[in-house]
Each structure stands twice: as structure tokens, then as C-alpha cells.
PDB file of C-alpha atoms in Angstrom:
ATOM      1  CA  MET A   1     -49.165 127.986 215.461  1.00 46.00           C
ATOM      2  CA  PHE A   2     -51.390 128.406 212.398  1.00 50.00           C
ATOM      3  CA  ALA A   3     -54.147 126.314 213.991  1.00 54.00           C
ATOM      4  CA  ARG A   4     -54.219 128.673 216.968  1.00 57.00           C
ATOM      5  CA  LYS A   5     -54.427 131.701 214.709  1.00 63.00           C
ATOM      6  CA  ASN A   6     -57.235 130.128 212.718  1.00 76.00           C
ATOM      7  CA  ARG A   7     -59.096 129.282 215.914  1.00 76.00           C
ATOM      8  CA  ALA A   8     -58.655 132.857 217.163  1.00 72.00           C
ATOM      9  CA  GLU A   9     -59.907 134.206 213.855  1.00 75.00           C
ATOM     10  CA  ARG A  10     -62.913 131.875 213.954  1.00 78.00           C
ATOM     11  CA  THR A  11     -63.675 133.000 217.510  1.00 76.00           C
ATOM     12  CA  ALA A  12     -63.436 136.658 216.478  1.00 75.00           C
ATOM     13  CA  ASP A  13     -65.707 136.024 213.475  1.00 77.00           C
ATOM     14  CA  GLU A  14     -68.282 134.255 215.667  1.00 79.00           C
ATOM     15  CA  ALA A  15     -68.169 137.080 218.205  1.00 76.00           C
ATOM     16  CA  TRP A  16     -68.676 139.640 215.433  1.00 76.00           C
ATOM     17  CA  GLU A  17     -71.660 137.666 214.098  1.00 80.00           C
ATOM     18  CA  HIS A  18     -73.187 137.536 217.594  1.00 76.00           C
ATOM     19  CA  LEU A  19     -72.610 141.256 218.032  1.00 72.00           C
ATOM     20  CA  SER A  20     -74.212 142.057 214.685  1.00 76.00           C
ATOM     21  CA  SER A  21     -77.122 139.735 215.438  1.00 79.00           C
ATOM     22  CA  ALA A  22     -77.723 141.345 218.849  1.00 74.00           C
ATOM     23  CA  TRP A  23     -77.903 144.825 217.303  1.00 71.00           C
ATOM     24  CA  ALA A  24     -80.170 143.607 214.488  1.00 75.00           C
ATOM     25  CA  THR A  25     -82.491 141.854 216.957  1.00 76.00           C
ATOM     26  CA  ALA A  26     -82.727 144.980 219.075  1.00 70.00           C
ATOM     27  CA  GLY A  27     -83.584 147.059 216.012  1.00 67.00           C
ATOM     28  CA  ASP A  28     -86.198 144.558 214.768  1.00 66.00           C
ATOM     29  CA  SER A  29     -87.828 144.312 218.171  1.00 65.00           C
ATOM     30  CA  ALA A  30     -87.919 148.064 218.493  1.00 62.00           C
ATOM     31  CA  GLY A  31     -89.560 148.418 215.078  1.00 62.00           C
ATOM     32  CA  ARG A  32     -92.202 145.756 215.779  1.00 63.00           C
ATOM     33  CA  ALA A  33     -92.971 147.210 219.195  1.00 59.00           C
ATOM     34  CA  ALA A  34     -93.299 150.724 217.792  1.00 58.00           C
ATOM     35  CA  GLY A  35     -95.624 149.492 215.009  1.00 57.00           C
ATOM     36  CA  ARG A  36     -97.897 147.708 217.483  1.00 56.00           C
ATOM     37  CA  ALA A  37     -97.920 150.772 219.703  1.00 53.00           C
ATOM     38  CA  GLY A  38     -99.068 152.963 216.819  1.00 54.00           C
ATOM     39  CA  ARG A  39    -102.023 150.687 216.113  1.00 53.00           C
ATOM     40  CA  LYS A  40    -103.257 150.052 219.636  1.00 57.00           C
ATOM     41  CA  GLY A  41    -102.864 153.281 221.452  1.00 62.00           C
ATOM     42  CA  ARG A  42    -101.098 154.811 224.376  1.00 64.00           C
ATOM     43  CA  ARG A  43    -101.364 151.860 226.747  1.00 66.00           C
ATOM     44  CA  LEU A  44     -99.551 149.634 224.325  1.00 61.00           C
ATOM     45  CA  ALA A  45     -97.094 152.420 223.617  1.00 62.00           C
ATOM     46  CA  SER A  46     -96.041 152.358 227.225  1.00 66.00           C
ATOM     47  CA  ARG A  47     -95.690 148.567 227.222  1.00 68.00           C
ATOM     48  CA  ALA A  48     -93.832 148.631 223.931  1.00 63.00           C
ATOM     49  CA  GLY A  49     -91.522 151.317 225.222  1.00 65.00           C
ATOM     50  CA  ASP A  50     -90.726 149.183 228.243  1.00 68.00           C
ATOM     51  CA  ARG A  51     -90.078 146.173 226.024  1.00 67.00           C
ATOM     52  CA  VAL A  52     -87.905 148.175 223.662  1.00 68.00           C
ATOM     53  CA  THR A  53     -85.950 149.502 226.608  1.00 75.00           C
ATOM     54  CA  SER A  54     -85.393 146.049 228.076  1.00 77.00           C
ATOM     55  CA  VAL A  55     -84.477 144.514 224.711  1.00 77.00           C
ATOM     56  CA  THR A  56     -82.208 147.425 223.901  1.00 80.00           C
ATOM     57  CA  ASP A  57     -80.539 147.238 227.309  1.00 81.00           C
ATOM     58  CA  GLU A  58     -79.936 143.512 226.825  1.00 84.00           C
ATOM     59  CA  ALA A  59     -78.567 144.095 223.328  1.00 82.00           C
ATOM     60  CA  VAL A  60     -76.250 146.842 224.545  1.00 82.00           C
ATOM     61  CA  THR A  61     -75.023 144.672 227.422  1.00 84.00           C
ATOM     62  CA  ARG A  62     -74.323 141.750 225.100  1.00 84.00           C
ATOM     63  CA  ALA A  63     -72.744 143.977 222.469  1.00 83.00           C
ATOM     64  CA  SER A  64     -70.465 145.557 225.068  1.00 83.00           C
ATOM     65  CA  ALA A  65     -69.466 142.126 226.360  1.00 83.00           C
ATOM     66  CA  ALA A  66     -68.749 140.962 222.807  1.00 82.00           C
ATOM     67  CA  ALA A  67     -66.729 144.097 222.036  1.00 82.00           C
ATOM     68  CA  ASP A  68     -64.738 143.645 225.254  1.00 84.00           C
ATOM     69  CA  ALA A  69     -64.103 140.004 224.361  1.00 82.00           C
ATOM     70  CA  LEU A  70     -62.937 140.995 220.885  1.00 82.00           C
ATOM     71  CA  ALA A  71     -60.622 143.582 222.436  1.00 82.00           C
ATOM     72  CA  GLY A  72     -59.213 140.966 224.798  1.00 84.00           C
ATOM     73  CA  ARG A  73     -60.586 142.551 227.974  1.00 84.00           C
ATOM     74  CA  ARG A  74     -61.820 140.190 230.654  1.00 84.00           C
ATOM     75  CA  PRO A  75     -65.095 140.808 232.483  1.00 80.00           C
ATOM     76  CA  SER A  76     -64.777 142.374 235.917  1.00 82.00           C
ATOM     77  CA  ARG A  77     -65.229 140.276 239.025  1.00 85.00           C
ATOM     78  CA  PRO A  78     -68.432 140.726 241.017  1.00 88.00           C
ATOM     79  CA  TRP A  79     -66.695 141.896 244.203  1.00 91.00           C
ATOM     80  CA  LEU A  80     -69.937 142.755 245.984  1.00 94.00           C
ATOM     81  CA  LEU A  81     -71.251 139.224 245.431  1.00 94.00           C
ATOM     82  CA  ILE A  82     -67.939 137.707 246.535  1.00 95.00           C
ATOM     83  CA  ALA A  83     -67.935 139.813 249.721  1.00 96.00           C
ATOM     84  CA  GLY A  84     -71.580 138.929 250.437  1.00 96.00           C
ATOM     85  CA  VAL A  85     -70.923 135.211 250.071  1.00 96.00           C
ATOM     86  CA  GLY A  86     -67.845 135.531 252.291  1.00 96.00           C
ATOM     87  CA  LEU A  87     -69.836 137.265 255.025  1.00 97.00           C
ATOM     88  CA  LEU A  88     -72.602 134.675 254.766  1.00 97.00           C
ATOM     89  CA  GLY A  89     -70.021 131.893 255.091  1.00 97.00           C
ATOM     90  CA  ALA A  90     -68.458 133.554 258.130  1.00 97.00           C
ATOM     91  CA  ALA A  91     -71.879 133.940 259.782  1.00 97.00           C
ATOM     92  CA  LEU A  92     -72.779 130.308 259.117  1.00 97.00           C
ATOM     93  CA  GLY A  93     -69.398 129.163 260.442  1.00 97.00           C
ATOM     94  CA  TRP A  94     -69.845 131.218 263.612  1.00 97.00           C
ATOM     95  CA  ALA A  95     -73.341 129.783 264.142  1.00 97.00           C
ATOM     96  CA  ALA A  96     -72.105 126.211 263.649  1.00 97.00           C
ATOM     97  CA  ALA A  97     -69.179 126.742 266.025  1.00 97.00           C
ATOM     98  CA  SER A  98     -71.430 128.290 268.686  1.00 97.00           C
ATOM     99  CA  THR A  99     -73.903 125.431 268.411  1.00 97.00           C
ATOM    100  CA  ALA A 100     -71.139 122.836 268.650  1.00 97.00           C
ATOM    101  CA  ARG A 101     -69.581 124.590 271.653  1.00 97.00           C
ATOM    102  CA  ALA A 102     -72.951 124.698 273.469  1.00 97.00           C
ATOM    103  CA  ALA A 103     -73.548 121.005 272.747  1.00 97.00           C
ATOM    104  CA  ILE A 104     -70.129 120.073 274.129  1.00 97.00           C
ATOM    105  CA  GLU A 105     -70.777 122.134 277.280  1.00 97.00           C
ATOM    106  CA  ARG A 106     -74.173 120.457 277.789  1.00 96.00           C
ATOM    107  CA  GLN A 107     -72.605 117.036 277.346  1.00 96.00           C
ATOM    108  CA  ALA A 108     -69.892 117.849 279.904  1.00 95.00           C
ATOM    109  CA  GLU A 109     -72.502 119.090 282.401  1.00 95.00           C
ATOM    110  CA  ASN A 110     -74.580 115.938 281.916  1.00 94.00           C
ATOM    111  CA  GLU A 111     -71.538 113.732 282.463  1.00 93.00           C
ATOM    112  CA  GLU A 112     -70.627 115.675 285.601  1.00 92.00           C
ATOM    113  CA  ILE A 113     -74.174 115.271 286.987  1.00 91.00           C
ATOM    114  CA  GLU A 114     -74.115 111.553 286.178  1.00 90.00           C
ATOM    115  CA  LEU A 115     -70.772 111.108 287.926  1.00 88.00           C
ATOM    116  CA  ALA A 116     -72.050 112.992 290.976  1.00 86.00           C
ATOM    117  CA  GLU A 117     -75.153 110.788 291.159  1.00 85.00           C
ATOM    118  CA  THR A 118     -73.230 107.526 290.838  1.00 85.00           C
ATOM    119  CA  ALA A 119     -70.209 108.468 292.914  1.00 76.00           C
ATOM    120  CA  VAL A 120     -69.399 106.295 295.860  1.00 75.00           C
ATOM    121  CA  VAL A 121     -67.930 108.101 298.780  1.00 73.00           C
ATOM    122  CA  VAL A 122     -65.254 106.063 300.450  1.00 74.00           C
ATOM    123  CA  THR A 123     -64.166 107.131 303.905  1.00 77.00           C
ATOM    124  CA  PRO A 124     -61.023 105.670 305.306  1.00 77.00           C
ATOM    125  CA  THR A 125     -61.212 103.884 308.607  1.00 79.00           C
ATOM    126  CA  TYR A 126     -58.505 104.511 311.140  1.00 78.00           C
ATOM    127  CA  ASP A 127     -57.385 101.862 313.520  1.00 73.00           C
ATOM    128  CA  ASP A 128     -55.821 103.040 316.722  1.00 66.00           C
ATOM    129  CA  HIS A 129     -53.750  99.946 317.106  1.00 60.00           C
TER     130      HIS A 129
END
């Protein structure tokens, strides 16, 4: 029981370190980007702002995921992706079934034509005796 508690505590400590690191990285990147923007003008300011936004968004996303993990909340399921994959699978299954059905029908038609071409017509003969 103590080993499990220690492992849980270690996991929580690691998650906290990752969370702290993500926030620190976002702050450092924002500071560097702002400094470069001040030296090189408006064009770089726009680029730096975009970079800061993307880094900050990533940091916030990771920090939220870490906080949720520390709180014991599981990530939500991507229902839209699951539904999309299900629909794609259904469409592919329908296409495969239609193709197989058409192939079987063609094979049956070919066999019927072959039987008609090779059929021997036997007519009975009647004796009047």
C-alpha cells in the first residue's frame, strides 16, 4: 500500500514539475520574442506575437492537461473523430460489399452464358410400336 502511495506522490511531483516548466518556458519564450520584436521593428513584432500566442496556447493546453491529471480528471473522448472514423468505415464496407455483389453477379452471368453455349439439346424419340 505504501509503494502505491509513494508512486502516486512521485507521479504528482513529476506532473507539478512539468506544469511549472511549461509555464516557465512560455514566459521565457514570450520575453525573448518581445525583446527581438523591440529591436527589429513592427514586422518582427507581428511574428513574435504569433509565436508568443502559439507558445502560450501550447503551454496553457499542457498546463490544463497537467492540472486535470493532478485532479484525477480523465481527458474527454474525441467523439467527432470517433464518429468520422465510424462513418468512413461504414462507407468503405458498403463499397466493398457492392463491389463483391457485382462481381458475384458477373460471375453468375458468365457461367449462365457458358452453360447456354455448351448445352446439348436432347430430344426424345418416340416409337409408335
